[in-house]
Amino acid sequence: MTDLTPVTAPTGWNDAPVGVFDSGLGGLSVLRAVRAQLPDEAVIYAADSRYAPYGERDDDFIVDRTLAIGEWLVAQGVKALVVACNTATAQSIEQVRARLPIPLIGVEPGVKPASLQSATRVAGVLATQVTLRSGRFQSLLDRHAADCHFLLQPGHGLVQAVERCDIDSPELRALLEGYLQPMLDAGADTLVLGCTHYPFLDATIRSIVGDRLTLIDTSVAIARQLERVLDERGLRARPGRAADALMPRFCSTSDGAHLRQLAATLLHLDAPVEQVTIPSRRTLALEDSAAA
Ligand code: DGL
């Protein structure tokens, strides 16, 4: 999960922020865990909402965007990067890790904890189509599924719902029921939330499945992994900095209104969102063809 190439820390580097990146708003569920686990760390959160959902994009597009945003965050001075997106991790983490001069922490669906705790030996995984068909996810199943049967369900439409701040409409509920009922019918007792957008749907999922499914969300494990990486490299921030220095800097490639709304709801942070332009090879081509 981590790249252990030594990084030489310049003076003052410890107080540099950590970058947290997602295709959109889902990474806020990881940011919440990072702030709880590492309250002294400053964070720059980058949402690529203009180009979300990545789960509907081709592999090259995802690598292109993840690399462009990683390079942009490095230019903003981050000391480590959390790729808080299962889809971007699945498709691009190796290429991006090879190109960036800072440690990267990726995310992956919680197949291992699900396999360890399922009593019925049937578990569901809800994730994007791109994540589920990736070689990285297949290898995760090969290594950790053991004798547990995993039912793989692409969550078409769920990222789009969260991106428009819909976490409990009747339409969304009907969509979720269609994904979850077959898992219940097959005897599943565990559900892996394999996309960082899905923890926002936690309450609606629980209202459908009650306590019949245990939900697995890996955001706390990711925050702990970040802590280990910072410790290994001597990159932890000094404690006791002023609250102002620790207010996350929120950046979005769209207008940021929904990012601000969800950050207020989920993190109780009312912070402005900077609209940023992060060009990349594929988006320049898209914009050229739109202008033609
Ligand atoms: N939060 C991203 C993930 O964890 C969503 C991907 C997308 O934009 O489709 O996969």
CSV table of N, CA and C in Angstrom, one decimal, residues 1-3 59 62-63 66 81-98 104-112 125 127-145 152 194 218 222 225:
chain,number,residue,atom,x,y,z
A,1,MET,N,0.8,-1.2,0.0
A,1,MET,CA,0.0,0.0,0.0
A,1,MET,C,0.9,1.3,0.0
A,2,THR,N,2.1,1.2,0.5
A,2,THR,CA,2.9,2.4,0.6
A,2,THR,C,4.2,2.3,-0.1
A,3,ASP,N,4.8,3.4,-0.5
A,3,ASP,CA,6.0,3.5,-1.2
A,3,ASP,C,7.1,3.9,-0.1
A,59,ASP,N,-9.4,3.8,-18.5
A,59,ASP,CA,-8.3,3.7,-17.7
A,59,ASP,C,-7.3,4.8,-17.9
A,62,ILE,N,-8.2,8.1,-16.2
A,62,ILE,CA,-8.0,8.1,-14.7
A,62,ILE,C,-6.6,8.3,-14.4
A,63,VAL,N,-5.7,7.6,-15.1
A,63,VAL,CA,-4.2,7.8,-14.8
A,63,VAL,C,-3.8,9.3,-15.1
A,66,THR,N,-5.2,11.5,-12.3
A,66,THR,CA,-4.6,11.3,-11.0
A,66,THR,C,-3.2,11.9,-11.0
A,81,LEU,N,0.6,12.2,-0.1
A,81,LEU,CA,-0.6,12.2,-0.8
A,81,LEU,C,-1.5,11.0,-0.5
A,82,VAL,N,-2.7,11.2,0.0
A,82,VAL,CA,-3.7,10.1,0.1
A,82,VAL,C,-4.6,10.2,-1.1
A,83,VAL,N,-4.5,9.1,-1.9
A,83,VAL,CA,-5.4,8.9,-3.0
A,83,VAL,C,-6.7,8.3,-2.5
A,84,ALA,N,-7.6,9.2,-2.1
A,84,ALA,CA,-8.8,8.8,-1.3
A,84,ALA,C,-9.9,8.3,-2.3
A,85,CYS,N,-9.5,7.6,-3.2
A,85,CYS,CA,-10.4,7.1,-4.3
A,85,CYS,C,-10.0,5.7,-4.7
A,86,ASN,N,-10.9,4.8,-4.5
A,86,ASN,CA,-10.7,3.4,-4.8
A,86,ASN,C,-10.4,3.2,-6.3
A,87,THR,N,-11.2,3.9,-7.1
A,87,THR,CA,-11.1,3.8,-8.5
A,87,THR,C,-9.8,4.3,-9.0
A,88,ALA,N,-9.3,5.5,-8.6
A,88,ALA,CA,-8.0,6.0,-9.0
A,88,ALA,C,-6.9,5.2,-8.5
A,89,THR,N,-7.0,4.6,-7.3
A,89,THR,CA,-6.0,3.8,-6.7
A,89,THR,C,-5.9,2.5,-7.6
A,90,ALA,N,-7.0,1.9,-7.9
A,90,ALA,CA,-7.0,0.6,-8.6
A,90,ALA,C,-6.4,0.8,-10.0
A,91,GLN,N,-6.6,1.9,-10.7
A,91,GLN,CA,-6.2,2.1,-12.0
A,91,GLN,C,-4.8,2.8,-12.2
A,92,SER,N,-4.4,3.5,-11.2
A,92,SER,CA,-3.3,4.4,-11.5
A,92,SER,C,-2.2,4.5,-10.4
A,93,ILE,N,-2.4,3.9,-9.3
A,93,ILE,CA,-1.4,4.2,-8.2
A,93,ILE,C,0.0,3.8,-8.5
A,94,GLU,N,0.2,2.7,-9.2
A,94,GLU,CA,1.6,2.4,-9.5
A,94,GLU,C,2.3,3.4,-10.4
A,95,GLN,N,1.6,3.8,-11.5
A,95,GLN,CA,2.2,4.8,-12.4
A,95,GLN,C,2.4,6.1,-11.7
A,96,VAL,N,1.5,6.5,-10.9
A,96,VAL,CA,1.6,7.8,-10.2
A,96,VAL,C,2.7,7.8,-9.1
A,97,ARG,N,2.7,6.7,-8.4
A,97,ARG,CA,3.8,6.5,-7.4
A,97,ARG,C,5.2,6.7,-8.0
A,98,ALA,N,5.3,6.1,-9.2
A,98,ALA,CA,6.6,6.2,-9.9
A,98,ALA,C,7.0,7.6,-10.3
A,104,LEU,N,2.9,8.0,-1.2
A,104,LEU,CA,1.5,7.9,-1.6
A,104,LEU,C,0.8,6.8,-0.7
A,105,ILE,N,-0.4,7.1,-0.3
A,105,ILE,CA,-1.2,6.1,0.4
A,105,ILE,C,-2.5,5.9,-0.5
A,106,GLY,N,-2.7,4.7,-0.9
A,106,GLY,CA,-3.9,4.4,-1.7
A,106,GLY,C,-5.0,3.8,-0.8
A,107,VAL,N,-6.1,3.6,-1.4
A,107,VAL,CA,-7.2,2.9,-0.7
A,107,VAL,C,-7.7,1.7,-1.5
A,108,GLU,N,-8.2,0.7,-0.8
A,108,GLU,CA,-8.8,-0.4,-1.5
A,108,GLU,C,-9.9,-1.0,-0.7
A,109,PRO,N,-10.9,-1.7,-1.4
A,109,PRO,CA,-12.0,-2.2,-0.7
A,109,PRO,C,-11.6,-3.2,0.4
A,110,GLY,N,-12.4,-3.2,1.5
A,110,GLY,CA,-12.1,-3.9,2.7
A,110,GLY,C,-12.4,-5.4,2.6
A,111,VAL,N,-11.9,-6.1,1.5
A,111,VAL,CA,-12.1,-7.5,1.3
A,111,VAL,C,-11.5,-8.3,2.5
A,112,LYS,N,-10.3,-8.0,2.9
A,112,LYS,CA,-9.7,-8.7,4.0
A,112,LYS,C,-10.5,-8.7,5.3
A,125,VAL,N,-19.8,-6.7,-2.1
A,125,VAL,CA,-18.9,-5.6,-2.3
A,125,VAL,C,-19.6,-4.6,-3.3
A,127,ALA,N,-18.9,-1.3,-5.3
A,127,ALA,CA,-17.8,-0.4,-5.7
A,127,ALA,C,-18.1,0.0,-7.2
A,128,THR,N,-17.2,0.8,-7.7
A,128,THR,CA,-17.4,1.2,-9.1
A,128,THR,C,-17.0,0.1,-10.0
A,129,GLN,N,-17.6,0.1,-11.2
A,129,GLN,CA,-17.3,-0.9,-12.2
A,129,GLN,C,-15.8,-1.0,-12.5
A,130,VAL,N,-15.2,0.2,-12.6
A,130,VAL,CA,-13.7,0.2,-12.8
A,130,VAL,C,-13.0,-0.5,-11.7
A,131,THR,N,-13.3,-0.2,-10.5
A,131,THR,CA,-12.6,-0.9,-9.4
A,131,THR,C,-12.8,-2.4,-9.5
A,132,LEU,N,-14.0,-2.8,-9.7
A,132,LEU,CA,-14.3,-4.3,-9.6
A,132,LEU,C,-13.7,-5.0,-10.8
A,133,ARG,N,-13.4,-4.4,-11.9
A,133,ARG,CA,-12.8,-5.1,-13.0
A,133,ARG,C,-11.3,-4.9,-13.0
A,134,SER,N,-10.7,-4.2,-12.1
A,134,SER,CA,-9.3,-3.9,-12.1
A,134,SER,C,-8.5,-5.2,-11.7
A,135,GLY,N,-7.3,-5.3,-12.2
A,135,GLY,CA,-6.4,-6.4,-11.8
A,135,GLY,C,-6.1,-6.3,-10.3
A,136,ARG,N,-6.0,-5.1,-9.8
A,136,ARG,CA,-5.6,-4.9,-8.4
A,136,ARG,C,-6.7,-5.5,-7.5
A,137,PHE,N,-8.0,-5.3,-7.9
A,137,PHE,CA,-9.1,-5.8,-7.1
A,137,PHE,C,-9.1,-7.3,-7.2
A,138,GLN,N,-8.9,-7.9,-8.4
A,138,GLN,CA,-8.8,-9.3,-8.5
A,138,GLN,C,-7.8,-9.9,-7.6
A,139,SER,N,-6.6,-9.2,-7.6
A,139,SER,CA,-5.5,-9.8,-6.8
A,139,SER,C,-5.9,-9.7,-5.3
A,140,LEU,N,-6.6,-8.7,-4.9
A,140,LEU,CA,-7.1,-8.5,-3.5
A,140,LEU,C,-8.0,-9.7,-3.1
A,141,LEU,N,-8.9,-10.1,-4.1
A,141,LEU,CA,-9.8,-11.2,-3.8
A,141,LEU,C,-8.9,-12.5,-3.8
A,142,ASP,N,-8.0,-12.7,-4.7
A,142,ASP,CA,-7.1,-13.9,-4.7
A,142,ASP,C,-6.4,-14.0,-3.4
A,143,ARG,N,-5.9,-12.9,-2.8
A,143,ARG,CA,-5.1,-13.0,-1.6
A,143,ARG,C,-6.0,-13.1,-0.3
A,144,HIS,N,-7.2,-12.5,-0.3
A,144,HIS,CA,-7.9,-12.4,1.0
A,144,HIS,C,-9.3,-13.0,1.0
A,145,ALA,N,-9.9,-13.4,-0.1
A,145,ALA,CA,-11.2,-13.8,0.0
A,145,ALA,C,-11.3,-15.2,0.7
A,152,LEU,N,-20.2,-9.3,-6.2
A,152,LEU,CA,-19.7,-8.0,-6.6
A,152,LEU,C,-20.8,-7.2,-7.3
A,194,GLY,N,-16.9,-0.2,-1.1
A,194,GLY,CA,-15.7,-0.1,-1.8
A,194,GLY,C,-15.5,1.1,-2.6
A,218,THR,N,-13.2,1.5,5.2
A,218,THR,CA,-11.8,1.5,5.5
A,218,THR,C,-11.2,2.8,5.8
A,222,ILE,N,-7.2,3.7,6.7
A,222,ILE,CA,-6.4,4.6,5.8
A,222,ILE,C,-5.7,5.7,6.6
A,225,GLN,N,-2.8,4.2,8.4
A,225,GLN,CA,-1.7,3.9,7.4
A,225,GLN,C,-0.9,5.2,7.2
